């Protein structure tokens, strides 16, 4: 019997290569071992650091209350070959090989888990004093900036901009946040929901400037298109991220217009024996009737279980989770579950001027999404209601004193 026949007949002995050593990549490798895969598992990561969790970068690591956020994974005991400081350059699906800076790496199954990369502010690449916050090195470069209590301008009032501004104010820095749109979180929340959050900036002593576009960055200042000059010892850019898939050019692996790898409902790509998971991949959601690209931690945790099970040949349900994420900003704990569209009906629970409130989105009589500020019980119950697709009573839903689980119809 040939080696090829043996390999095809014993799927547990195949060679799995995972490109990306973030949450999605590491959890894929761990899930393979937990589910009984006995073949070779190799994880390659471009950064030289031990694989680490990203959420603490904008919090404990940035403020110096933690030296790092390495995953508590014993790669040696799991038999995972971890290759750090090894950048993937290209993939050749026909040859089942990944080209890396250290040479070609053959695979039987390839998992793409390269995450996302931050968008750059045009004209600022390489400009001294301009920072991003995506990697451990980014956080370590910013830590002394906060320690010196510099004047800081944050470009972008999205999730990362708000979280960094929160940490910078906690460190005693003077912070101005500039946002081109008319409100915070313009790409994530509708105007009526994001509007109350604008007051959080002022409450924390952070200046928020909306309808503000950056013309250029000069030494010690940010110049806006209206001629305003903002003092800036440092500039932090948080204007979004895109899937880190540029290295797949010419591979034939199908990408969407947003640059995401187009995975199917089992997270398989258009190339044979190639999967994609986490921030770099989009997948079709039957629950929401659209393709989802989710740049959040929970997606990077859940998707690998589906990939591992499918690699092992198990019958698996399609990957169609209820998206979830959280953010800590300006003394508030903000959680979101689900996915809403512009035609979904918003139902408020509580006063948005108060310390705790929620917004629910209904599609017909079904709950499809929930934003909870300081109401973790709403989030937990709402997430289960989204999963169950039980019909809801809008009038009961609007009563903040009534548990969400008691607001079902019938």
XYZ file of C-alpha atoms in Angstrom:
410
model
C 0.000 0.000 0.000
C 1.436 3.365 -1.019
C 2.130 6.203 1.418
C -0.514 8.319 -0.354
C -3.126 5.597 0.117
C -2.234 5.258 3.777
C -2.498 9.004 4.279
C -5.901 9.149 2.612
C -7.140 6.191 4.618
C -5.917 7.476 7.989
C -6.949 11.127 8.184
C -5.641 11.497 11.749
C -2.067 11.153 10.442
C -2.248 14.030 8.012
C -0.088 17.167 8.251
C -2.048 20.239 9.264
C -0.405 23.647 8.878
C -2.026 26.635 10.547
C -0.935 30.057 9.298
C -1.444 32.578 12.079
C -0.571 32.331 15.786
C -3.356 34.488 17.198
C -6.484 33.287 18.958
C -7.998 31.593 15.894
C -4.812 29.807 14.888
C -3.864 28.638 18.359
C -7.396 27.487 19.174
C -7.535 25.527 15.910
C -4.370 23.645 16.887
C -5.649 23.038 20.422
C -9.066 21.917 19.169
C -7.445 19.411 16.819
C -5.621 17.772 19.710
C -8.652 17.922 22.015
C -10.765 16.211 19.357
C -8.251 13.414 18.856
C -6.152 14.448 15.869
C -2.834 12.577 16.051
C -1.137 13.835 12.909
C 1.371 16.665 12.618
C 0.189 20.125 13.651
C 2.369 23.106 12.773
C 1.485 26.689 13.686
C 3.468 29.482 12.061
C 3.335 33.086 13.224
C 5.004 36.177 11.814
C 5.660 37.736 15.231
C 8.565 36.506 17.377
C 6.536 36.569 20.608
C 4.824 33.636 22.254
C 1.207 33.604 21.008
C -0.883 36.053 23.012
C -4.398 37.361 23.544
C -5.159 40.775 22.033
C -7.927 42.313 24.215
C -5.555 43.082 27.133
C -3.330 45.136 24.800
C -5.685 48.128 25.038
C -6.059 47.692 28.794
C -3.669 45.990 31.234
C -0.656 45.686 28.909
C -0.985 49.267 27.712
C -1.243 50.623 31.255
C 1.654 48.516 32.504
C -0.415 46.494 34.977
C 0.460 43.346 33.033
C 3.667 42.470 31.213
C 1.925 40.390 28.592
C -1.047 38.242 27.693
C 0.488 34.991 26.460
C -1.925 32.097 26.037
C -1.673 29.451 28.740
C -1.065 26.678 26.250
C 1.665 24.057 26.613
C 2.490 23.606 22.943
C 5.175 20.999 23.642
C 2.907 18.705 25.642
C 0.253 18.968 22.928
C 2.770 18.075 20.261
C 2.253 21.340 18.385
C 5.195 22.537 16.308
C 5.245 26.297 16.919
C 7.315 28.323 14.454
C 7.528 31.981 15.451
C 9.037 34.860 13.504
C 8.146 32.914 10.378
C 6.176 34.926 7.832
C 3.957 33.216 5.278
C 4.658 34.649 1.848
C 2.383 32.682 -0.481
C 0.398 29.483 -0.808
C 0.341 27.091 -3.740
C -2.795 24.971 -3.341
C -2.025 22.767 -6.342
C 1.264 21.753 -4.708
C -0.123 21.727 -1.161
C 2.710 23.992 -0.033
C 3.054 27.267 1.844
C 6.015 29.449 0.965
C 7.546 31.006 4.067
C 10.568 33.146 4.817
C 12.253 29.916 5.959
C 11.374 27.958 2.837
C 8.415 25.904 1.547
C 6.255 24.015 4.026
C 4.152 21.092 2.744
C 0.687 20.389 4.098
C -2.184 17.974 3.703
C -4.611 20.441 5.262
C -4.049 24.189 5.543
C -5.874 26.538 7.907
C -5.729 30.269 7.223
C -5.917 32.240 10.473
C -3.948 35.393 9.694
C -6.425 37.775 11.335
C -6.781 41.417 10.385
C -4.418 44.342 10.003
C -5.159 47.951 10.963
C -5.865 50.556 8.316
C -3.242 53.272 7.998
C -4.059 56.960 7.954
C -2.969 58.134 4.481
C 0.223 60.149 4.551
C 1.310 59.029 8.027
C 3.179 55.813 7.340
C 6.593 56.103 8.958
C 5.841 59.513 10.502
C 7.399 59.733 13.999
C 4.889 59.806 16.813
C 2.105 58.088 14.848
C 1.020 54.765 16.349
C -1.290 51.829 15.722
C -2.568 49.467 18.404
C -2.818 45.935 17.122
C 0.239 44.013 18.308
C 2.186 43.504 21.518
C 4.995 45.633 20.080
C 2.479 48.432 19.403
C 1.312 48.335 23.026
C 4.865 48.348 24.345
C 5.747 51.381 22.199
C 2.686 53.210 23.516
C 3.196 52.359 27.170
C 5.911 55.018 27.785
C 3.806 57.549 25.857
C 1.050 57.123 28.420
C 3.523 57.083 31.296
C 4.819 60.526 30.245
C 1.242 61.863 30.148
C 1.570 63.248 26.646
C -1.057 65.205 24.731
C -2.590 62.530 22.512
C -4.829 62.727 19.465
C -6.788 59.593 18.631
C -8.032 59.340 15.051
C -11.244 57.331 14.940
C -14.032 56.983 17.521
C -14.625 53.287 16.979
C -14.209 50.515 19.536
C -10.409 50.594 19.617
C -10.301 54.406 19.664
C -12.652 54.541 22.638
C -10.751 51.846 24.511
C -7.404 53.531 23.953
C -8.816 56.938 24.944
C -10.136 55.337 28.136
C -6.692 53.970 29.014
C -4.952 57.230 28.124
C -7.277 59.255 30.359
C -6.743 56.752 33.156
C -3.000 57.353 32.753
C -3.541 61.112 33.045
C -3.041 62.111 29.410
C -4.902 64.938 27.682
C -6.869 63.186 24.918
C -8.674 64.493 21.851
C -10.556 62.040 19.638
C -11.317 63.105 16.070
C -13.987 61.326 14.045
C -14.916 62.054 10.443
C -18.528 60.965 10.964
C -21.172 62.734 13.025
C -20.967 60.354 16.012
C -18.934 57.638 17.687
C -19.089 54.097 16.309
C -20.540 55.166 12.948
C -19.884 51.830 11.274
C -21.303 49.740 14.087
C -24.387 51.439 15.499
C -27.186 53.653 14.148
C -27.142 57.330 15.054
C -29.835 57.194 17.720
C -27.991 54.441 19.589
C -24.484 55.885 19.295
C -25.538 59.443 20.160
C -25.824 58.873 23.935
C -22.284 57.495 23.934
C -20.860 60.845 22.843
C -21.506 62.169 26.355
C -19.216 59.484 27.789
C -16.214 61.239 26.250
C -16.929 64.556 27.963
C -17.717 62.818 31.245
C -14.226 61.303 31.205
C -12.486 64.551 30.276
C -11.880 63.430 26.693
C -12.562 65.934 23.908
C -14.535 64.399 21.043
C -14.540 66.205 17.712
C -16.968 64.857 15.121
C -17.155 65.914 11.456
C -13.365 66.217 11.802
C -10.950 65.042 9.116
C -7.177 65.000 9.335
C -5.365 67.080 6.731
C -1.846 66.168 7.902
C 0.281 65.313 10.911
C 3.129 67.673 11.790
C 5.706 67.465 14.578
C 3.713 68.138 17.722
C 0.367 68.740 16.020
C -2.493 67.295 13.998
C -3.927 69.675 11.402
C -7.580 69.201 10.474
C -9.117 70.071 7.121
C -10.884 73.077 8.692
C -7.501 74.522 9.668
C -7.659 73.570 13.345
C -4.357 72.578 14.949
C -4.517 70.064 17.771
C -1.482 69.653 20.053
C -0.229 66.097 19.757
C 2.893 64.587 21.250
C 1.530 61.308 19.906
C -1.148 60.246 17.433
C -2.966 56.920 17.676
C -4.826 55.738 14.586
C -7.892 53.539 15.024
C -9.851 53.826 11.790
C -10.617 50.168 11.238
C -9.014 46.950 10.059
C -9.053 44.709 7.019
C -8.422 40.971 6.636
C -4.707 40.209 6.434
C -4.950 38.344 3.157
C -2.675 40.268 0.791
C -0.202 37.387 0.864
C -2.798 35.154 -0.827
C -2.602 37.096 -4.106
C -2.170 34.709 -7.018
C -3.127 31.649 -4.977
C -6.535 31.253 -6.599
C -8.204 31.247 -3.171
C -11.362 33.296 -3.580
C -11.566 36.588 -1.693
C -14.495 38.942 -1.242
C -14.475 42.666 -2.119
C -13.568 43.395 1.523
C -10.481 41.194 1.209
C -11.898 38.398 3.362
C -11.407 34.777 2.415
C -14.786 33.492 1.218
C -15.378 30.458 3.410
C -18.427 28.213 3.213
C -20.723 27.144 6.053
C -18.066 24.687 7.276
C -15.286 27.302 6.923
C -13.806 25.644 3.826
C -12.305 27.908 1.178
C -12.522 27.620 -2.593
C -9.251 25.654 -2.588
C -9.190 21.959 -1.778
C -7.979 21.107 1.745
C -7.822 24.777 2.781
C -9.916 26.274 5.592
C -10.158 29.844 6.894
C -11.159 30.998 10.358
C -11.299 34.148 12.479
C -10.845 37.759 11.380
C -9.554 36.882 7.901
C -12.649 34.942 6.790
C -16.294 35.618 6.052
C -18.963 32.933 6.121
C -22.629 32.654 5.077
C -25.134 33.008 7.902
C -28.511 31.385 7.335
C -29.655 32.967 10.602
C -29.154 36.469 9.207
C -29.418 35.818 5.479
C -26.098 37.425 4.671
C -22.359 36.793 4.716
C -20.694 37.842 7.981
C -17.157 39.112 8.561
C -16.611 39.294 12.316
C -13.499 40.949 13.730
C -14.066 39.884 17.317
C -12.545 37.544 19.877
C -15.514 35.213 20.293
C -15.575 34.348 16.582
C -11.885 33.447 16.764
C -12.675 31.166 19.703
C -15.716 29.377 18.254
C -14.756 28.863 14.616
C -11.740 26.615 15.292
C -13.937 23.922 16.827
C -15.876 23.637 13.578
C -12.672 23.540 11.526
C -11.067 20.868 13.718
C -14.146 18.661 13.657
C -14.434 18.919 9.887
C -10.744 18.103 9.399
C -11.336 14.963 11.457
C -14.175 13.993 9.146
C -16.926 14.354 11.709
C -20.471 15.278 10.769
C -20.679 18.869 11.954
C -23.463 21.442 11.935
C -22.877 24.507 9.815
C -21.026 27.377 11.432
C -23.685 29.973 12.175
C -23.022 31.505 15.607
C -24.699 34.451 17.259
C -21.860 37.021 17.054
C -20.751 38.455 20.377
C -18.262 41.034 21.606
C -17.642 43.363 24.501
C -15.852 46.658 25.106
C -14.783 48.455 28.269
C -14.825 52.211 27.779
C -15.183 55.295 29.973
C -16.289 53.240 32.976
C -18.944 51.318 31.050
C -19.115 47.647 30.186
C -20.638 47.417 26.701
C -21.745 44.099 25.212
C -23.308 43.263 21.868
C -24.796 40.016 20.582
C -26.274 39.226 17.184
C -26.389 41.206 13.968
C -28.832 43.947 13.037
C -29.661 45.672 9.777
C -31.051 49.111 8.909
C -34.605 47.783 8.576
C -34.700 46.069 11.974
C -36.821 47.710 14.676
C -34.997 49.085 17.734
C -36.654 48.712 21.135
C -35.089 50.579 24.080
C -34.849 49.216 27.612
C -34.003 51.931 30.122
C -32.784 55.528 29.900
C -29.670 55.976 27.725
C -28.672 58.941 29.886
C -28.412 56.581 32.865
C -25.663 54.161 33.845
C -27.343 51.042 32.429
C -29.604 50.442 29.459
C -30.111 48.152 26.502
C -31.323 48.288 22.919
C -32.962 45.277 21.280
C -33.435 44.843 17.539
C -36.433 42.923 16.221
C -36.912 41.467 12.759
C -40.625 40.852 12.700
C -41.244 39.410 16.155
C -37.812 37.754 16.493
C -34.919 39.197 18.481
C -31.877 39.430 16.186
C -29.468 41.648 18.130
C -28.925 43.290 21.493
C -26.643 46.038 22.812
C -26.325 46.083 26.601
C -24.620 48.830 28.609
C -24.108 47.729 32.197
C -26.826 45.086 31.893
C -25.007 41.753 31.546
C -28.140 39.781 32.433
C -29.932 41.304 29.436
C -27.053 40.196 27.248
C -26.943 36.634 28.554
C -30.693 36.126 28.261
C -30.904 37.952 24.945
C -28.215 35.836 23.373
C -30.164 32.674 24.230
C -33.362 34.202 22.851
C -31.617 35.055 19.584
C -30.396 31.465 19.313
C -33.844 30.033 20.013
C -35.627 32.493 17.656
C -38.615 32.652 19.999
C -41.224 35.326 19.161
C -41.045 38.398 21.408
C -43.610 40.796 22.859
C -42.298 44.317 22.034
C -44.206 46.011 24.863
C -42.822 43.590 27.437
C -39.381 43.900 25.888
C -39.407 47.666 26.469
C -39.895 47.271 30.238
C -36.372 47.387 31.752
C -37.662 45.961 35.039
C -38.892 42.820 33.314
C -36.336 40.056 32.586
C -35.839 39.524 28.878
C -36.652 35.856 29.190
C -40.130 36.850 30.365
C -40.730 39.108 27.357
C -41.541 36.313 24.941
C -44.905 36.265 23.174
C -47.533 33.699 24.079
